[in-house]
Tab-separated table of C-alpha atoms and ligand atoms in Angstrom:
chain	number	residue	atom	x	y	z
A	1	MET	CA	31.698	60.404	43.261
A	2	THR	CA	35.265	59.148	43.223
A	3	ALA	CA	38.056	61.089	44.870
A	4	ARG	CA	41.423	60.573	46.491
A	5	ILE	CA	41.450	61.091	50.246
A	6	LEU	CA	44.721	61.336	52.319
A	7	VAL	CA	44.295	60.041	55.808
A	8	VAL	CA	46.967	61.350	58.303
A	9	ASP	CA	47.270	59.949	61.792
A	10	ASP	CA	50.305	58.914	63.909
A	11	ILE	CA	48.446	55.774	65.197
A	12	PRO	CA	48.227	53.138	62.397
A	13	ALA	CA	45.001	51.630	63.793
A	14	ASN	CA	43.197	55.040	63.496
A	15	VAL	CA	44.469	55.282	59.924
A	16	ARG	CA	43.196	51.753	59.184
A	17	LEU	CA	39.792	52.588	60.720
A	18	LEU	CA	39.127	55.528	58.503
A	19	GLU	CA	40.622	53.821	55.476
A	20	VAL	CA	38.194	50.928	55.742
A	21	ARG	CA	35.193	53.241	55.945
A	22	LEU	CA	36.342	55.314	53.086
A	23	LEU	CA	37.105	52.397	50.895
A	24	ALA	CA	33.526	51.078	51.622
A	25	GLU	CA	32.254	54.244	49.964
A	26	TYR	CA	34.584	53.707	46.958
A	27	PHE	CA	36.915	56.548	47.798
A	28	GLU	CA	40.575	56.027	46.852
A	29	VAL	CA	42.670	56.262	50.012
A	30	LEU	CA	46.215	57.396	50.646
A	31	THR	CA	47.837	57.326	54.064
A	32	ALA	CA	50.535	59.003	56.088
A	33	THR	CA	51.637	58.638	59.706
A	34	ASN	CA	53.406	61.931	60.164
A	35	GLY	CA	53.326	65.618	58.948
A	36	PRO	CA	56.307	65.689	56.560
A	37	ASP	CA	55.068	62.555	54.707
A	38	ALA	CA	51.553	64.112	54.439
A	39	ILE	CA	52.926	67.306	52.957
A	40	GLU	CA	55.091	65.389	50.404
A	41	THR	CA	52.106	63.327	49.335
A	42	CYS	CA	50.040	66.520	48.802
A	43	GLU	CA	52.805	68.088	46.840
A	44	ASN	CA	53.302	65.023	44.571
A	45	GLY	CA	50.014	63.343	44.165
A	46	LYS	CA	46.557	64.348	43.336
A	47	VAL	CA	44.927	64.614	46.738
A	48	ASP	CA	41.287	65.806	46.874
A	49	VAL	CA	40.741	65.986	50.564
A	50	VAL	CA	43.041	65.624	53.638
A	51	LEU	CA	41.776	64.099	56.869
A	52	LEU	CA	44.307	65.336	59.315
A	53	ASP	CA	44.865	64.245	62.929
A	54	VAL	CA	45.662	67.172	65.277
A	55	MET	CA	47.699	65.395	67.925
A	56	MET	CA	50.873	64.073	66.361
A	57	PRO	CA	54.428	64.078	67.710
A	58	ASP	CA	57.102	66.335	66.117
A	59	MET	CA	54.869	68.192	63.721
A	60	ASP	CA	51.250	68.468	64.874
A	61	GLY	CA	48.181	68.846	62.682
A	62	PHE	CA	47.993	72.610	63.034
A	63	GLU	CA	51.504	72.979	61.668
A	64	VAL	CA	50.863	70.616	58.709
A	65	CYS	CA	47.641	72.543	57.902
A	66	ARG	CA	49.444	75.873	58.044
A	67	ARG	CA	52.163	74.659	55.656
A	68	LEU	CA	49.763	73.160	53.175
A	69	LYS	CA	47.659	76.354	53.169
A	70	SER	CA	50.643	78.639	52.753
A	71	ASP	CA	52.003	76.849	49.676
A	72	PRO	CA	50.229	77.874	46.428
A	73	ALA	CA	50.676	74.318	45.105
A	74	THR	CA	48.638	72.792	47.925
A	75	SER	CA	46.596	75.673	49.376
A	76	HIS	CA	43.399	74.784	47.447
A	77	ILE	CA	43.270	71.233	48.961
A	78	PRO	CA	40.487	71.052	51.558
A	79	VAL	CA	41.698	69.999	55.046
A	80	VAL	CA	39.478	68.417	57.671
A	81	MET	CA	41.062	68.375	61.101
A	82	ILE	CA	40.300	65.515	63.428
A	83	THR	CA	40.376	66.484	67.105
A	84	ALA	CA	40.154	64.073	70.027
A	85	LEU	CA	37.802	66.297	71.984
A	86	ASP	CA	35.198	68.727	70.851
A	87	GLN	CA	37.279	71.579	72.029
A	88	VAL	CA	36.193	74.995	70.712
A	89	SER	CA	39.754	76.314	71.253
A	90	ASP	CA	41.170	73.452	68.994
A	91	ARG	CA	38.735	74.182	66.328
A	92	VAL	CA	39.473	77.903	66.357
A	93	ARG	CA	43.234	77.090	66.207
A	94	GLY	CA	42.561	74.884	63.254
A	95	LEU	CA	40.517	77.402	61.456
A	96	GLU	CA	43.245	79.982	62.069
A	97	ALA	CA	45.591	77.554	60.456
A	98	GLY	CA	43.278	77.431	57.405
A	99	ALA	CA	41.437	74.164	58.022
A	100	ASP	CA	38.224	73.845	56.131
A	101	ASP	CA	36.377	71.621	58.505
A	102	PHE	CA	36.375	69.579	61.650
A	103	LEU	CA	35.407	66.164	62.893
A	104	THR	CA	35.673	64.913	66.454
A	105	LYS	CA	36.840	61.411	67.436
A	106	PRO	CA	35.174	59.053	67.574
A	107	VAL	CA	34.244	60.043	64.021
A	108	ASN	CA	30.490	59.802	63.200
A	109	ASP	CA	30.002	57.913	59.928
A	110	LEU	CA	27.350	60.057	58.397
A	111	GLN	CA	29.246	63.316	59.261
A	112	LEU	CA	32.428	61.854	57.840
A	113	MET	CA	30.780	61.006	54.580
A	114	THR	CA	28.780	64.168	54.101
A	115	ARG	CA	31.695	66.417	55.018
A	116	VAL	CA	34.063	64.646	52.662
A	117	LYS	CA	31.545	64.601	49.867
A	118	SER	CA	30.795	68.287	50.198
A	119	LEU	CA	34.448	69.193	50.227
A	120	VAL	CA	35.100	66.868	47.191
A	121	ARG	CA	32.415	68.786	45.323
A	122	LEU	CA	33.951	72.082	46.170
A	123	LYS	CA	37.381	70.867	45.251
A	124	SER	CA	36.347	69.649	41.864
A	125	LEU	CA	34.847	73.127	41.131
A	126	THR	CA	38.106	74.724	42.123
A	127	ASP	CA	40.110	72.225	40.074
A	128	GLU	CA	38.128	72.916	36.997
A	129	LEU	CA	38.641	76.639	37.393
A	130	ARG	CA	42.391	76.139	37.882
A	131	LEU	CA	42.658	73.913	34.927
A	132	ARG	CA	40.718	76.341	32.690
A	133	ALA	CA	42.747	79.284	34.009
A	134	SER	CA	46.060	77.584	33.320
A	135	THR	CA	45.202	76.184	29.871
A	136	THR	CA	46.063	79.501	28.237
A	137	ARG	CA	49.433	80.499	29.624
A	138	ASN	CA	50.019	83.573	27.465
A	139	ILE	CA	49.013	86.334	29.937
A	140	GLY	CA	50.709	85.569	33.203
A	141	ILE	CA	48.109	83.170	34.460
A	142	GLU	CA	50.780	81.422	36.456
A	143	GLU	CA	51.413	84.633	38.254
A	144	LEU	CA	47.679	85.111	38.895
A	145	LEU	CA	47.434	81.513	40.205
A	146	SER	CA	50.353	81.722	42.544
A	147	ARG	CA	49.306	85.130	43.928
A	148	ASN	CA	47.926	84.967	47.408
A	149	PHE	CA	44.208	85.124	46.822
A	150	ALA	CA	43.322	85.136	50.439
A	151	SER	CA	43.193	88.903	50.669
A	152	GLU	CA	41.357	89.556	53.875
A	153	ASP	CA	41.746	93.353	53.917
A	154	THR	CA	38.234	94.077	52.932
A	155	THR	CA	35.233	93.506	55.274
A	156	PRO	CA	32.983	90.828	53.866
A	157	LYS	CA	29.445	91.613	53.008
A	158	VAL	CA	27.214	89.146	54.845
A	159	LEU	CA	23.437	88.480	55.161
A	160	LEU	CA	21.866	87.099	58.188
A	161	ILE	CA	18.465	85.502	57.966
A	162	ASP	CA	17.110	85.002	61.453
A	163	GLU	CA	13.703	85.868	62.891
A	164	ARG	CA	14.723	85.918	66.530
A	165	LYS	CA	15.608	89.469	67.714
A	166	SER	CA	17.808	88.424	70.620
A	167	SER	CA	19.933	86.096	68.460
A	168	VAL	CA	20.283	88.781	65.749
A	169	GLU	CA	21.481	91.301	68.297
A	170	ARG	CA	24.053	88.858	69.714
A	171	ILE	CA	25.447	88.070	66.234
A	172	GLN	CA	25.504	91.751	65.323
A	173	LYS	CA	27.569	92.417	68.442
A	174	MET	CA	29.996	89.519	67.642
A	175	LEU	CA	30.529	90.586	64.123
A	176	ARG	CA	30.821	94.322	64.640
A	177	ASP	CA	33.959	95.542	62.679
A	178	ARG	CA	34.353	92.092	61.280
A	179	ALA	CA	31.532	91.928	58.704
A	180	ASP	CA	29.316	94.341	56.863
A	181	LEU	CA	26.135	92.730	58.052
A	182	ASP	CA	22.648	92.970	56.614
A	183	VAL	CA	19.849	91.417	58.545
A	184	THR	CA	16.375	90.141	57.583
A	185	HIS	CA	13.864	88.474	59.790
A	186	ASP	CA	11.734	87.105	56.965
A	187	PRO	CA	13.097	84.073	55.081
A	188	HIS	CA	11.163	84.948	51.871
A	189	ALA	CA	12.430	88.491	51.831
A	190	GLY	CA	15.917	87.057	52.650
A	191	PHE	CA	15.778	84.903	49.491
A	192	PHE	CA	15.138	87.918	47.271
A	193	GLN	CA	17.780	89.970	49.161
A	194	ALA	CA	20.386	87.348	48.655
A	195	ALA	CA	19.578	87.210	44.931
A	196	GLU	CA	19.743	90.942	44.486
A	197	THR	CA	22.795	91.815	46.446
A	198	SER	CA	26.236	90.072	45.969
A	199	TYR	CA	26.905	88.753	49.428
A	200	GLU	CA	30.125	86.822	50.314
A	201	CYS	CA	28.205	84.654	52.808
A	202	VAL	CA	24.690	84.002	53.908
A	203	MET	CA	24.028	82.808	57.402
A	204	ILE	CA	20.691	81.133	57.953
A	205	SER	CA	19.196	80.326	61.315
A	206	THR	CA	17.271	77.036	61.652
A	207	ALA	CA	14.927	78.513	64.284
A	208	PHE	CA	11.975	79.722	62.315
A	209	ALA	CA	8.529	79.176	63.842
A	210	ASP	CA	6.863	78.482	60.524
A	211	PHE	CA	9.403	77.900	57.838
A	212	ASP	CA	11.827	75.132	56.765
A	213	PRO	CA	15.305	76.745	56.612
A	214	LEU	CA	16.554	73.918	54.260
A	215	ARG	CA	13.995	75.097	51.659
A	216	LEU	CA	15.748	78.360	51.631
A	217	CYS	CA	19.124	76.662	51.278
A	218	SER	CA	17.959	74.597	48.292
A	219	GLN	CA	16.382	77.647	46.708
A	220	LEU	CA	19.682	79.527	46.982
A	221	ARG	CA	21.624	76.611	45.499
A	222	SER	CA	19.308	76.321	42.510
A	223	LEU	CA	19.437	80.039	41.522
A	224	ASP	CA	22.343	80.986	39.272
A	225	ARG	CA	23.066	84.173	41.083
A	226	THR	CA	23.413	82.571	44.441
A	227	ARG	CA	24.721	79.120	43.475
A	228	PHE	CA	28.222	79.889	44.664
A	229	VAL	CA	27.475	82.010	47.720
A	230	PRO	CA	28.657	80.266	50.895
A	231	ILE	CA	25.904	79.304	53.294
A	232	ILE	CA	26.459	78.814	57.051
A	233	LEU	CA	23.595	77.190	59.005
A	234	LEU	CA	23.135	78.378	62.573
A	235	ALA	CA	21.624	75.272	64.172
A	236	GLU	CA	20.441	74.073	67.621
A	237	GLU	CA	21.790	71.202	69.702
A	238	GLY	CA	20.181	68.008	68.535
A	239	GLU	CA	19.658	69.101	64.937
A	240	GLU	CA	22.345	66.800	63.547
A	241	GLU	CA	20.006	65.085	61.119
A	242	ARG	CA	18.974	68.533	59.655
A	243	ILE	CA	22.620	69.586	59.357
A	244	ILE	CA	23.500	66.467	57.427
A	245	ARG	CA	20.488	67.097	55.116
A	246	GLY	CA	21.725	70.630	54.751
A	247	LEU	CA	25.272	69.477	53.831
A	248	GLU	CA	23.710	67.154	51.240
A	249	LEU	CA	21.832	70.226	49.829
A	250	GLY	CA	25.076	72.156	49.610
A	251	ILE	CA	25.409	74.259	52.681
A	252	ASN	CA	29.100	75.023	53.288
A	253	ASP	CA	29.252	74.894	57.068
A	254	TYR	CA	27.287	75.164	60.297
A	255	LEU	CA	27.541	76.447	63.854
A	256	MET	CA	25.859	75.057	66.930
A	257	ARG	CA	24.178	77.392	69.415
A	258	PRO	CA	25.148	78.823	71.734
A	259	ILE	CA	27.454	80.433	69.196
A	260	ASP	CA	31.096	81.088	70.129
A	261	GLN	CA	32.335	84.343	68.798
A	262	GLN	CA	35.795	83.073	67.876
A	263	GLU	CA	34.394	80.131	66.072
A	264	LEU	CA	31.866	82.239	64.196
A	265	THR	CA	34.403	84.711	62.998
A	266	ALA	CA	36.931	82.010	62.092
A	267	ARG	CA	34.363	79.954	60.083
A	268	LEU	CA	33.123	83.125	58.373
A	269	ARG	CA	36.648	83.969	57.442
A	270	THR	CA	37.235	80.526	55.971
A	271	GLN	CA	34.157	80.698	53.755
A	272	VAL	CA	34.903	84.217	52.519
A	273	ARG	CA	38.463	83.305	51.801
A	274	ARG	CA	37.408	80.338	49.736
A	275	LYS	CA	34.762	82.277	47.838
A	276	ARG	CA	37.259	85.087	47.060
A	277	TYR	CA	39.773	82.461	45.809
A	278	ASN	CA	37.261	80.905	43.463
A	279	ASP	CA	35.837	84.204	42.288
A	280	GLN	CA	39.297	85.336	41.292
A	281	LEU	CA	39.990	82.146	39.509
A	282	ARG	CA	36.681	82.465	37.646
A	283	ALA	CA	37.433	86.063	36.710
A	284	SER	CA	40.889	85.070	35.456
A	285	VAL	CA	39.371	82.375	33.330
A	286	THR	CA	36.890	84.829	31.790
A	287	GLN	CA	39.775	87.230	31.278
A	288	THR	CA	41.893	84.574	29.641
A	289	ILE	CA	39.088	83.626	27.218
A	290	GLU	CA	38.427	87.312	26.416
A	291	MET	CA	42.153	88.021	25.753
A	292	ALA	CA	42.449	84.913	23.600
A	293	VAL	CA	39.853	86.265	21.148
A	294	THR	CA	40.559	89.992	21.434
A	295	ASP	CA	43.073	92.121	19.506
A	296	GLY	CA	45.123	93.755	22.241
A	297	LEU	CA	45.756	97.075	20.326
A	298	THR	CA	42.278	97.916	19.177
A	299	GLY	CA	40.061	95.937	21.428
A	300	LEU	CA	38.236	94.414	18.432
A	301	HIS	CA	38.022	90.681	17.968
A	302	ASN	CA	41.018	88.974	16.525
A	303	ARG	CA	41.529	86.739	13.551
A	304	ARG	CA	41.192	83.539	15.727
A	305	TYR	CA	37.785	84.707	16.783
A	306	LEU	CA	36.795	85.494	13.151
A	307	ASP	CA	37.997	82.055	11.941
A	308	SER	CA	35.938	80.211	14.569
A	309	HIS	CA	32.783	82.204	14.081
A	310	LEU	CA	32.562	83.234	10.348
A	311	GLN	CA	31.601	79.595	9.419
A	312	THR	CA	28.824	79.611	11.998
A	313	LEU	CA	27.409	82.828	10.831
A	314	PHE	CA	27.640	81.714	7.256
A	315	ASP	CA	25.891	78.367	7.929
A	316	ARG	CA	23.139	80.106	9.893
A	317	ALA	CA	22.598	82.587	7.002
A	318	VAL	CA	22.366	79.813	4.431
A	319	ALA	CA	20.072	77.720	6.596
A	320	ARG	CA	17.683	80.545	7.111
A	321	ARG	CA	17.953	81.924	3.565
A	322	ARG	CA	19.018	85.233	5.018
A	323	PRO	CA	21.646	87.543	3.362
A	324	LEU	CA	25.120	87.938	4.782
A	325	SER	CA	27.875	90.267	3.683
A	326	VAL	CA	31.506	90.846	4.571
A	327	MET	CA	33.845	93.729	4.044
A	328	ILE	CA	37.614	93.742	4.117
A	329	THR	CA	39.149	97.169	4.777
A	330	ASP	CA	42.783	98.027	4.347
A	331	LEU	CA	44.394	101.317	5.322
A	332	ASP	CA	46.031	102.995	2.317
A	333	ARG	CA	49.851	103.441	2.318
A	334	PHE	CA	50.080	102.363	5.931
A	335	LYS	CA	53.766	101.644	5.586
A	336	ALA	CA	54.363	105.297	4.817
A	337	ILE	CA	52.600	106.319	8.023
A	338	ASN	CA	54.747	103.968	10.041
A	339	ASP	CA	57.953	105.206	8.304
A	340	ALA	CA	56.968	108.882	8.897
A	341	HIS	CA	55.588	108.688	12.418
A	342	GLY	CA	57.086	105.506	13.930
A	343	HIS	CA	55.275	102.370	15.163
A	344	ASP	CA	53.790	104.307	18.062
A	345	GLY	CA	52.188	106.724	15.589
A	346	GLY	CA	51.035	103.775	13.425
A	347	ASP	CA	49.452	102.104	16.446
A	348	GLU	CA	47.630	105.308	17.272
A	349	VAL	CA	46.253	105.406	13.712
A	350	LEU	CA	45.081	101.769	14.013
A	351	ARG	CA	43.310	102.500	17.317
A	352	GLU	CA	41.536	105.593	15.953
A	353	PHE	CA	40.578	103.655	12.804
A	354	ALA	CA	39.004	100.863	14.913
A	355	ARG	CA	37.192	103.438	16.968
A	356	ARG	CA	35.608	104.970	13.869
A	357	LEU	CA	34.898	101.578	12.387
A	358	ARG	CA	33.123	100.370	15.503
A	359	LYS	CA	31.041	103.578	15.542
A	360	ASN	CA	29.708	102.746	12.016
A	361	VAL	CA	28.773	99.043	12.519
A	362	ARG	CA	25.846	97.446	14.413
A	363	GLY	CA	26.062	95.409	17.575
A	364	ILE	CA	25.342	92.229	15.677
A	365	ASP	CA	28.162	92.852	13.141
A	366	LEU	CA	31.404	91.134	13.850
A	367	ALA	CA	34.326	93.519	13.515
A	368	CYS	CA	37.769	92.040	13.674
A	369	ARG	CA	41.418	93.047	13.144
A	370	PHE	CA	42.477	90.575	10.587
A	371	GLY	CA	46.068	91.416	10.882
A	372	GLY	CA	48.391	94.387	10.313
A	373	GLU	CA	46.279	97.182	8.863
A	374	GLU	CA	43.540	94.874	7.559
A	375	PHE	CA	40.091	94.692	9.226
A	376	VAL	CA	37.069	92.551	8.471
A	377	VAL	CA	33.448	93.232	9.237
A	378	VAL	CA	30.884	90.432	8.970
A	379	MET	CA	27.376	91.700	8.581
A	380	PRO	CA	24.546	89.231	9.248
A	381	ASP	CA	21.103	89.918	7.611
A	382	THR	CA	22.690	92.422	5.267
A	383	GLU	CA	22.161	92.597	1.478
A	384	GLY	CA	25.156	93.518	-0.666
A	385	ALA	CA	23.723	96.930	-1.554
A	386	VAL	CA	23.258	97.849	2.089
A	387	ALA	CA	26.730	96.575	2.958
A	388	GLU	CA	28.148	98.758	0.168
A	389	LYS	CA	26.488	101.825	1.756
A	390	VAL	CA	27.933	100.963	5.138
A	391	ALA	CA	31.358	100.586	3.574
A	392	GLU	CA	31.017	103.948	1.807
A	393	ARG	CA	30.009	105.572	5.152
A	394	ILE	CA	33.082	104.108	6.820
A	395	ARG	CA	35.405	105.291	3.905
A	396	ALA	CA	33.978	108.816	4.205
A	397	GLU	CA	34.291	108.823	7.999
A	398	ILE	CA	37.985	107.989	7.735
A	399	ALA	CA	38.809	110.442	4.873
A	400	GLN	CA	36.883	113.489	5.952
A	401	ALA	CA	38.637	114.301	9.268
A	402	ALA	CA	42.389	113.963	9.678
A	403	PHE	CA	43.669	111.630	12.479
A	404	ALA	CA	45.327	113.514	15.426
A	405	ILE	CA	48.320	111.641	16.922
A	406	GLY	CA	51.061	112.191	19.392
A	407	GLN	CA	51.182	114.598	22.359
A	408	ASP	CA	50.903	117.481	20.125
A	409	GLY	CA	47.960	116.039	18.174
A	410	LYS	CA	49.673	116.165	14.776
A	411	ALA	CA	47.140	115.702	11.945
A	412	ILE	CA	47.560	112.842	9.548
A	413	GLU	CA	45.424	112.261	6.425
A	414	VAL	CA	44.297	108.623	6.410
A	415	THR	CA	42.305	106.875	3.726
A	416	VAL	CA	40.917	103.295	3.473
A	417	SER	CA	40.089	100.985	0.583
A	418	VAL	CA	37.211	98.577	1.077
A	419	GLY	CA	36.123	95.336	-0.665
A	420	VAL	CA	32.600	94.051	-0.131
A	421	SER	CA	31.051	90.670	-1.004
A	422	SER	CA	27.883	88.814	-0.144
A	423	VAL	CA	26.663	85.222	0.141
A	424	LEU	CA	25.506	83.958	-3.232
A	425	LYS	CA	22.245	82.147	-3.680
A	426	GLY	CA	22.994	78.593	-4.665
A	427	VAL	CA	26.369	77.057	-3.888
A	428	ASP	CA	28.797	79.243	-1.988
A	429	THR	CA	31.491	78.761	0.635
A	430	VAL	CA	33.218	80.915	3.252
A	431	ALA	CA	36.491	80.663	1.399
A	432	ALA	CA	34.824	81.839	-1.862
A	433	LEU	CA	33.041	84.655	-0.061
A	434	MET	CA	36.272	85.960	1.427
A	435	LYS	CA	38.035	85.474	-1.867
A	436	ARG	CA	35.570	87.740	-3.645
A	437	ALA	CA	35.918	90.364	-0.940
A	438	ASP	CA	39.701	90.188	-1.311
A	439	LEU	CA	39.441	90.641	-5.068
A	440	ALA	CA	37.177	93.570	-4.617
A	441	LEU	CA	39.652	95.101	-2.274
A	442	TYR	CA	42.345	94.521	-4.738
A	443	GLU	CA	40.361	96.387	-7.396
A	444	ALA	CA	39.779	99.261	-4.974
A	445	LYS	CA	43.553	99.555	-4.432
A	446	SER	CA	44.500	99.305	-8.052
A	447	GLY	CA	41.661	101.719	-8.966
A	448	GLY	CA	43.310	104.462	-6.982
A	449	ARG	CA	42.595	103.683	-3.270
A	450	ASN	CA	40.185	105.572	-0.988
A	451	ARG	CA	37.197	103.846	-2.506
A	452	VAL	CA	34.755	100.933	-2.177
A	453	VAL	CA	34.339	98.157	-4.597
A	454	ALA	CA	31.616	95.570	-4.201
A	455	LYS	CA	31.483	92.238	-5.957
A	456	ALA	CA	27.836	91.865	-7.020
A	457	ALA	CA	26.103	88.978	-5.400
B	501	MG	MG1	47.304	61.429	67.098
């Protein structure tokens, strides 16, 4: 795993110390000896993780972290604070400033590497989502990305898996009003519960009499539904090795008992914030993809989608020697409708047409708005004769009941012409198939409209 780590410390010897150890693990290392330089480097370069000294003159680490986390351009870069003492108050202050993790000086080698690697993994996931979200810029993705994702107004839904009653009661008390907490004492039941409910964090105690908590962590990481749920391990003093194994397995954070309330709530908040950020990125990627292949007016697929899928459906039909038919429909005298009722009226007609069209095709059929008032339906596993019947049903459905448009529900008579073609046995191509449907449509138009013409296959 290669990644670029920025080391920030006001004492050059400290910088050098970390640099050497990171270089030995083949990380790329950038350095800074004060806050403003560190911020500039983050803004300009591709930094994957920041290792940030807390105690620095002028601008301390807390302030640097706060600034990085409040700028949308740098807020997604993980920050590890390095404190001189293992002070809970420092850690809490850092988490309040948005830090993702902590290390204490002198820095333990194993901890340094596992923490950095785990954050690099997380960062690369976030980067991929950011990249995919910004690839399509047509729908205000920039705005989505720059929005403050860290909405903390809703109480996070959290699962605690811990078999000790006294510990559960303490944590329940600490998180009252701060989390919507479910509890289970049994790790097996906990696994199923985590898979069935969408939690924003799962906290797992290491103190089971007869069960390996890391097994549960690895099960949660291997299941699709729980792969991205943050896991916080609640560990005992002296369990460092287990924690490091846990970090390698993909746990996100840990707390040492006795648990400090402020630290618990701060760490929980950090995990939930990151999960919400990534969830929203993922949703915006999905939305971008959907919008790129959907016709905004009718909700049907668009021409781009048809162009990229028709060939696949065609090839599959040919390979399996299965029939495939297409129909091209075109609303009759649509220009007259637009002229008489305006473009809003025309849009309403198109939407209503799409609704009736969708009602008459199957789920496996591919219905698209081809452009203007032209629609295409691709019907896999459908012989020409059947496709012709479907086309006739659609034609009748359009002609038999007037379209109601506008506030007053003005009735408009609408008719449609349809051309149908099917894949020929022997040599055929997508272009020829579409050409035949187009010719059939032309015949339907010139033959008087409101009719179906099929090109015999
Ligand atoms: Mg210092």
